[in-house]
């Protein structure tokens, strides 16, 4: 079905990005998957072509374009299964913290490099003992004169090995009550004294993407690298998580579409009992049901994209989309593996990796259970 949220200019941009991605990204996916991380050169090329931070203000080198341009990049990357290079994490999840809350000095220092793909970004919220309960992070940033002394450990941090600048969630007031009032955000450069990159973690899926441990051992961070004000960190996170969750939903629906398309092609080819397995009513009904759900999900995501571009507050609806689309992705990839039979379990068929990659979608960017907690709260239930 024709989608009506994109203009002719958006579609032109999609064509440009697709050409770039086919030439510069697609040939590298296998290598990233084997190595467990992307490469800096491709990031720089994407930056040079204007594909990083399309949404970022023009005065710092961005295109100042609307968020639909970023969504197009996300969609094309998801279609290619290029999960190793998390452009949306860099451009749409991390960069907006700097563009929205950064001081003029911070913006001038970090945005041009980030937009050019020279300063790669990450966000360090999760700790070994604290994931969903973000207000209870234990990492501390204690002010001493003109700097903070940062101590603590983070885990599961995307871009942990390749990243240059991390938005670190830390307590500047560990005794604050309620605890979220003690949370602040710091911009921490990876070459700061006391910044330690830990293990690159061995994951079930998203094999091409680097997810790592980080540690801060009396790490010195200039006071000027505080983002916004002390104690405002939790509020900033809540404000920005709307876009993060929308990004997941956008990519999730595309991943569903890709897995479905490949499965449709497979069932037309594969034969059993003298006929293509596409001829069995079970196959037809399963795929018809899944295709219906993908269309329903796409319509919802497109409505949210339009609302987000308008600047609407859609925390509840975005939380709905995050859990629903990723839940669908998990079910859909599982059904598609089944329709591939034994070949669905073999890595030579992309559906096997689709299945593994889907598993994390319901976990990160806030688990699907936390999405339901948020929705219920917005419905006035507790
Ligand atoms: C590949 C990958 C990449 C990641 N990238 C990043 C990153 O770049 N930066 C970052 O900071 N983090 C990142 N994460 C971490 C991710 O955001 C957390 O794993 C996630 O928030 C869940 O936290 P947790 O793992 O501690 O699970 P827990 O919080 O321990 O949750 C365990 C289970 O309990 C459930 N649960 C918890 N609280 C409630 C509740 N109130 N009601 C009902 N159920 C509840 C959860 O839903 C879940 O099912 C990444 C994780 C992965 C796997």
Coordinates of C-alpha atoms and ligand atoms in Angstrom, one line a residue:
X1 CA 0.0 0.0 0.0
X2 CA 1.3 3.5 -0.8
X3 CA 2.4 5.3 2.3
X4 CA 1.4 8.9 2.4
X5 CA 3.7 10.5 4.9
X6 CA 6.7 10.9 2.6
X7 CA 7.0 13.8 0.0
X8 CA 8.8 13.6 -3.3
X9 CA 11.9 15.0 -1.6
X10 CA 11.8 12.3 1.0
X11 CA 11.6 9.7 -1.7
X12 CA 14.5 11.3 -3.6
X13 CA 16.5 11.1 -0.4
X14 CA 15.6 7.5 0.0
X15 CA 16.9 6.7 -3.5
X16 CA 20.2 8.5 -2.7
X17 CA 20.6 6.7 0.6
X18 CA 19.7 3.3 -0.9
X19 CA 22.4 3.8 -3.6
X20 CA 24.9 4.7 -0.9
X21 CA 23.9 1.8 1.3
X22 CA 24.0 -0.7 -1.5
X23 CA 27.5 0.4 -2.5
X24 CA 29.1 1.2 0.9
X25 CA 27.2 -0.7 3.5
X26 CA 25.8 -3.9 2.1
X27 CA 29.2 -5.3 1.1
X28 CA 30.5 -4.8 4.6
X29 CA 27.7 -6.5 6.6
X30 CA 29.2 -9.9 6.6
X31 CA 32.6 -8.6 7.8
X32 CA 30.9 -6.6 10.6
X33 CA 29.0 -9.7 11.7
X34 CA 32.2 -11.7 11.8
X35 CA 34.2 -9.1 13.6
X36 CA 31.4 -8.0 16.0
X37 CA 31.6 -4.3 15.1
X38 CA 31.3 -1.8 12.2
X39 CA 34.2 0.2 10.9
X40 CA 35.0 3.9 11.3
X41 CA 35.6 4.5 7.6
X42 CA 32.0 3.6 6.7
X43 CA 30.8 6.0 9.4
X44 CA 33.0 8.7 7.9
X45 CA 31.7 8.0 4.4
X46 CA 28.1 8.2 5.7
X47 CA 28.8 11.4 7.4
X48 CA 30.5 12.9 4.4
X49 CA 27.4 12.1 2.3
X50 CA 25.1 13.8 4.8
X51 CA 23.4 10.7 6.1
X52 CA 24.2 11.2 9.8
X53 CA 22.1 13.6 11.8
X54 CA 19.9 14.7 8.9
X55 CA 17.7 16.2 11.6
X56 CA 20.5 18.1 13.3
X57 CA 20.6 21.9 13.0
X58 CA 22.3 23.3 9.8
X59 CA 24.5 25.7 11.8
X60 CA 26.5 22.7 13.1
X61 CA 26.6 20.9 9.8
X62 CA 23.3 19.0 9.9
X63 CA 20.7 19.2 7.2
X64 CA 18.1 20.7 9.6
X65 CA 15.6 18.3 7.9
X66 CA 12.6 16.7 9.5
X67 CA 12.7 13.4 11.4
X68 CA 11.2 11.5 8.4
X69 CA 14.6 11.7 6.7
X70 CA 16.2 10.0 9.7
X71 CA 13.3 7.4 9.6
X72 CA 14.2 6.7 6.0
X73 CA 17.8 5.9 6.9
X74 CA 16.5 3.6 9.7
X75 CA 14.2 1.8 7.3
X76 CA 16.8 1.3 4.7
X77 CA 19.3 0.0 7.2
X78 CA 16.8 -2.4 8.7
X79 CA 15.8 -3.6 5.2
X80 CA 19.5 -4.4 4.6
X81 CA 19.8 -6.1 8.0
X82 CA 22.8 -3.7 8.6
X83 CA 22.5 -3.9 12.3
X84 CA 26.2 -3.6 12.8
X85 CA 26.2 0.1 12.1
X86 CA 23.6 1.6 14.5
X87 CA 23.0 4.9 12.7
X88 CA 19.8 5.5 14.6
X89 CA 21.6 5.2 17.9
X90 CA 24.1 7.8 16.8
X91 CA 21.9 10.2 14.9
X92 CA 18.5 9.8 16.5
X93 CA 19.0 8.6 20.0
X94 CA 22.3 10.2 21.2
X95 CA 22.7 13.3 19.0
X96 CA 19.4 14.9 20.1
X97 CA 20.6 15.1 23.7
X98 CA 23.4 17.4 22.5
X99 CA 21.2 19.4 20.1
X100 CA 18.4 19.8 22.7
X101 CA 20.2 20.2 26.0
X102 CA 23.8 21.0 25.0
X103 CA 25.4 24.3 25.8
X104 CA 26.6 26.4 22.9
X105 CA 30.2 25.2 23.7
X106 CA 29.2 21.6 23.8
X107 CA 27.3 21.8 20.5
X108 CA 30.2 23.5 18.7
X109 CA 32.7 21.0 20.2
X110 CA 30.8 17.8 19.4
X111 CA 28.1 18.2 16.8
X112 CA 30.1 18.9 13.7
X113 CA 32.3 15.9 14.3
X114 CA 29.3 13.7 15.1
X115 CA 27.5 14.8 11.9
X116 CA 30.7 14.0 9.9
X117 CA 31.0 10.6 11.4
X118 CA 34.2 11.4 13.2
X119 CA 32.9 11.4 16.7
X120 CA 30.8 8.3 17.3
X121 CA 28.2 8.4 20.0
X122 CA 26.8 6.1 22.6
X123 CA 24.6 6.3 25.7
X124 CA 25.5 4.6 28.9
X125 CA 22.5 4.0 31.2
X126 CA 22.4 0.4 32.1
X127 CA 24.6 -1.1 34.9
X128 CA 25.2 -4.7 35.9
X129 CA 22.7 -4.3 38.7
X130 CA 20.3 -1.8 37.2
X131 CA 18.5 -1.8 33.9
X132 CA 14.8 -1.0 34.0
X133 CA 15.0 0.8 37.3
X134 CA 17.0 3.6 35.9
X135 CA 16.6 6.0 38.8
X136 CA 18.7 3.5 40.9
X137 CA 21.9 3.7 38.9
X138 CA 24.9 3.5 41.2
X139 CA 27.5 5.3 39.0
X140 CA 28.5 8.5 40.9
X141 CA 29.8 11.8 39.6
X142 CA 31.0 13.9 42.4
X143 CA 31.9 17.5 41.7
X144 CA 35.4 18.6 42.7
X145 CA 36.2 22.2 41.6
X146 CA 36.0 22.5 37.9
X147 CA 35.5 18.8 37.2
X148 CA 33.5 15.7 38.2
X149 CA 35.1 12.5 39.4
X150 CA 33.1 9.6 37.9
X151 CA 33.1 6.1 39.3
X152 CA 31.0 3.1 38.3
X153 CA 30.3 0.4 35.8
X154 CA 28.0 0.2 32.8
X155 CA 27.1 -2.8 30.7
X156 CA 25.3 -3.7 27.4
X157 CA 26.5 -0.4 26.0
X158 CA 26.1 -0.2 22.2
X159 CA 29.1 1.3 20.4
X160 CA 31.0 0.7 23.6
X161 CA 34.2 -0.2 21.7
X162 CA 33.9 2.1 18.7
X163 CA 32.3 5.1 20.4
X164 CA 34.2 8.4 21.1
X165 CA 31.7 10.2 23.2
X166 CA 29.1 8.8 25.7
X167 CA 26.2 10.3 27.4
X168 CA 26.6 8.8 30.9
X169 CA 23.8 8.5 33.4
X170 CA 25.2 9.1 36.8
X171 CA 24.2 10.3 40.3
X172 CA 25.5 13.7 41.1
X173 CA 23.4 13.5 44.3
X174 CA 23.4 9.9 45.5
X175 CA 21.3 10.8 48.6
X176 CA 18.5 12.6 46.7
X177 CA 15.0 11.6 47.5
X178 CA 13.2 10.5 45.4
X179 CA 16.3 9.0 43.8
X180 CA 15.6 10.2 40.2
X181 CA 16.2 13.8 41.4
X182 CA 19.9 12.9 41.9
X183 CA 20.4 11.7 38.3
X184 CA 22.4 13.8 35.9
X185 CA 23.8 13.3 32.4
X186 CA 27.5 13.8 31.5
X187 CA 29.2 13.9 28.2
X188 CA 32.2 11.7 28.6
X189 CA 35.0 11.4 26.1
X190 CA 36.4 8.0 25.6
X191 CA 40.0 9.2 26.0
X192 CA 39.2 10.8 29.4
X193 CA 41.6 9.7 32.2
X194 CA 39.9 6.8 34.1
X195 CA 37.6 5.8 31.2
X196 CA 38.0 2.0 30.7
X197 CA 36.5 0.0 27.9
X198 CA 35.6 -3.5 29.2
X199 CA 34.7 -6.7 27.3
X200 CA 32.9 -6.7 24.0
X201 CA 30.0 -9.0 24.9
X202 CA 29.2 -12.2 23.1
X203 CA 25.5 -11.9 22.0
X204 CA 22.7 -14.2 20.6
X205 CA 21.9 -11.7 17.9
X206 CA 22.9 -8.3 16.4
X207 CA 26.2 -10.0 15.9
X208 CA 27.7 -7.1 13.9
X209 CA 27.0 -4.5 16.5
X210 CA 29.4 -3.9 19.4
X211 CA 27.8 -4.1 22.8
X212 CA 30.3 -3.6 25.6
X213 CA 31.1 -3.0 29.3
X214 CA 32.4 0.4 30.3
X215 CA 34.0 1.3 33.6
X216 CA 34.8 4.7 35.2
X217 CA 37.7 4.6 37.6
X218 CA 38.1 8.1 39.1
X219 CA 37.4 9.3 35.6
X220 CA 37.9 13.0 35.3
X221 CA 35.1 14.9 33.4
X222 CA 35.2 18.6 33.0
X223 CA 32.3 20.3 34.8
X224 CA 31.5 22.0 31.5
X225 CA 30.5 18.5 30.1
X226 CA 27.4 18.4 32.3
X227 CA 24.4 18.2 30.0
X228 CA 21.7 20.6 31.1
X229 CA 21.5 21.0 34.9
X230 CA 22.4 18.7 37.8
X231 CA 19.4 16.6 38.8
X232 CA 17.6 17.0 35.5
X233 CA 19.0 13.8 33.9
X234 CA 16.0 11.7 34.5
X235 CA 13.6 14.3 33.0
X236 CA 15.8 14.6 29.9
X237 CA 15.9 10.8 29.5
X238 CA 12.1 10.5 29.7
X239 CA 11.7 13.3 27.2
X240 CA 14.1 11.7 24.7
X241 CA 13.0 8.1 25.1
X242 CA 9.9 8.9 23.0
X243 CA 12.1 9.2 19.9
X244 CA 14.2 6.2 20.9
X245 CA 11.1 4.0 21.1
X246 CA 9.7 5.3 17.9
X247 CA 13.0 4.4 16.2
X248 CA 12.7 0.8 17.4
X249 CA 9.1 0.5 16.1
X250 CA 10.1 2.0 12.7
X251 CA 12.9 -0.5 12.3
X252 CA 10.9 -3.4 13.7
X253 CA 8.1 -3.1 11.1
X254 CA 10.7 -3.0 8.3
X255 CA 12.4 -6.1 9.7
X256 CA 9.1 -7.8 9.7
X257 CA 8.4 -6.9 6.1
X258 CA 11.8 -8.2 5.0
X259 CA 11.5 -11.5 6.8
X260 CA 8.0 -11.9 5.4
X261 CA 9.1 -11.1 1.8
X262 CA 12.0 -13.6 2.0
X263 CA 9.6 -16.2 3.4
X264 CA 7.1 -15.7 0.7
X265 CA 9.8 -16.2 -1.9
X266 CA 11.0 -19.4 -0.1
X267 CA 7.6 -21.0 0.2
X268 CA 7.0 -20.5 -3.5
X269 CA 10.2 -22.3 -4.3
X270 CA 10.3 -25.1 -1.8
X271 CA 8.2 -28.2 -2.7
X272 CA 6.7 -31.0 -0.6
X273 CA 4.2 -33.7 -1.5
X274 CA 4.5 -32.7 -5.1
X275 CA 3.6 -29.0 -4.7
X276 CA 5.1 -25.8 -3.5
X277 CA 4.6 -25.4 0.2
X278 CA 2.9 -22.1 -0.6
X279 CA 0.0 -24.2 -1.9
X280 CA -0.8 -25.5 1.6
X281 CA -3.6 -23.7 3.2
X282 CA -1.7 -23.5 6.5
X283 CA 1.1 -21.6 4.7
X284 CA -1.3 -19.3 3.0
X285 CA -3.3 -18.5 6.2
X286 CA -0.2 -18.0 8.3
X287 CA 1.4 -15.6 5.8
X288 CA -1.9 -13.8 5.2
X289 CA -2.3 -13.2 8.9
X290 CA 1.2 -12.0 9.4
X291 CA 1.0 -9.7 6.3
X292 CA -2.2 -8.2 7.8
X293 CA -0.5 -7.5 11.1
X294 CA 2.5 -5.9 9.3
X295 CA 0.1 -3.5 7.5
X296 CA -1.8 -2.7 10.7
X297 CA 1.6 -2.0 12.4
X298 CA 2.9 0.1 9.5
X299 CA -0.3 2.3 9.5
X300 CA 0.2 2.9 13.3
X301 CA 3.9 3.6 12.9
X302 CA 3.3 6.1 10.1
X303 CA 0.6 7.9 12.1
X304 CA 3.1 8.2 15.0
X305 CA 5.9 9.4 12.7
X306 CA 3.6 12.2 11.4
X307 CA 2.6 13.1 15.0
X308 CA 6.2 13.1 16.1
X309 CA 7.2 15.4 13.3
X310 CA 4.4 17.7 14.3
X311 CA 5.8 17.7 17.8
X312 CA 2.9 16.0 19.5
X313 CA 3.3 14.4 22.9
X314 CA 2.8 10.7 22.1
X315 CA 4.6 8.9 24.9
X316 CA 1.7 6.5 25.5
X317 CA 1.2 5.7 21.8
X318 CA 4.9 5.3 21.1
X319 CA 5.2 2.9 24.0
X320 CA 2.3 1.0 22.5
X321 CA 4.0 0.8 19.2
X322 CA 7.3 -0.3 20.7
X323 CA 5.8 -3.3 22.5
X324 CA 3.4 -4.2 19.7
X325 CA 5.7 -4.1 16.8
X326 CA 8.6 -5.9 18.5
X327 CA 6.2 -8.5 19.9
X328 CA 5.0 -9.0 16.3
X329 CA 8.6 -9.2 15.1
X330 CA 9.4 -12.0 17.5
X331 CA 6.2 -14.0 16.6
X332 CA 6.7 -13.3 12.9
X333 CA 10.3 -14.4 12.7
X334 CA 9.4 -17.5 14.7
X335 CA 6.6 -18.4 12.2
X336 CA 8.9 -17.7 9.3
X337 CA 11.6 -20.0 10.7
X338 CA 8.9 -22.7 10.9
X339 CA 7.9 -22.2 7.3
X340 CA 11.5 -22.6 6.2
X341 CA 11.7 -26.0 7.9
X342 CA 15.2 -27.1 8.8
X343 CA 16.7 -24.5 6.5
X344 CA 15.2 -21.9 8.8
X345 CA 17.6 -23.1 11.5
X346 CA 20.7 -22.7 9.2
X347 CA 22.7 -19.5 9.2
X348 CA 22.9 -19.6 5.4
X349 CA 19.3 -18.5 5.4
X350 CA 18.9 -14.9 6.7
X351 CA 15.7 -15.9 8.5
X352 CA 17.8 -17.6 11.2
X353 CA 19.6 -14.4 12.0
X354 CA 16.3 -12.4 11.8
X355 CA 15.0 -14.7 14.5
X356 CA 18.0 -14.2 16.7
X357 CA 18.1 -10.4 16.1
X358 CA 14.4 -10.1 16.9
X359 CA 14.9 -11.4 20.5
X360 CA 16.5 -8.2 21.8
X361 CA 13.9 -5.9 20.3
X362 CA 11.5 -6.6 23.2
X363 CA 14.2 -6.0 25.7
X364 CA 16.2 -2.8 25.0
X365 CA 15.0 0.8 24.8
X366 CA 12.9 -0.2 27.8
X367 CA 11.5 -3.7 28.0
X368 CA 8.0 -4.4 26.7
X369 CA 6.9 -4.9 30.3
X370 CA 8.1 -1.4 31.1
X371 CA 6.2 -0.1 28.0
X372 CA 3.0 -1.5 29.5
X373 CA 3.8 0.0 32.9
X374 CA 4.0 3.4 31.1
X375 CA 0.8 2.9 29.1
X376 CA -1.1 1.8 32.2
X377 CA 0.2 4.8 34.1
X378 CA -0.9 7.1 31.3
X379 CA -4.3 5.5 31.5
X380 CA -4.5 6.5 35.1
X381 CA -4.0 3.0 36.4
X382 CA -1.7 3.4 39.4
Ligands
LIG1 C1 22.1 -5.7 22.5 C2 21.8 -4.7 23.6 C3 22.1 -3.4 23.4 C4 21.9 -2.5 24.5 N1 22.3 -1.2 24.3 C5 22.3 -0.3 25.4 C6 22.9 1.0 25.3 O1 23.4 1.4 24.3 N2 22.8 1.7 26.4 C7 22.3 1.3 27.6 O2 22.3 2.0 28.5 N3 21.7 0.1 27.7 C8 21.7 -0.8 26.6 N4 21.1 -2.0 26.7 C9 20.5 -2.4 27.9 C10 19.0 -2.5 27.9 O3 18.4 -1.2 27.8 C11 18.5 -3.2 29.2 O4 18.9 -4.6 29.0 C12 17.0 -3.1 29.4 O5 16.7 -1.8 29.8 C13 16.6 -4.1 30.5 O6 17.3 -4.0 31.7 P1 17.9 -5.3 32.4 O7 18.7 -6.0 31.3 O8 18.7 -4.9 33.6 O9 16.7 -6.1 32.8 P2 15.9 -6.0 34.2 O10 15.5 -4.6 34.4 O11 16.6 -6.8 35.2 O12 14.5 -6.8 33.8 C14 14.4 -8.2 33.8 C15 13.0 -8.6 33.6 O13 12.2 -8.0 34.6 C16 11.1 -7.3 34.0 N5 10.8 -6.1 34.9 C17 11.6 -5.2 35.4 N6 11.0 -4.3 36.1 C18 9.6 -4.6 35.9 C19 8.4 -4.0 36.3 N7 8.4 -2.8 37.0 N8 7.2 -4.6 36.0 C20 7.2 -5.7 35.2 N9 8.4 -6.3 34.8 C21 9.5 -5.7 35.1 C22 11.7 -6.8 32.7 O14 10.7 -6.4 31.8 C23 12.5 -8.0 32.2 O15 11.6 -8.9 31.6 C24 21.3 -2.9 25.7 C25 20.9 -4.2 25.8 C26 21.2 -5.1 24.8 C27 20.8 -6.6 25.0

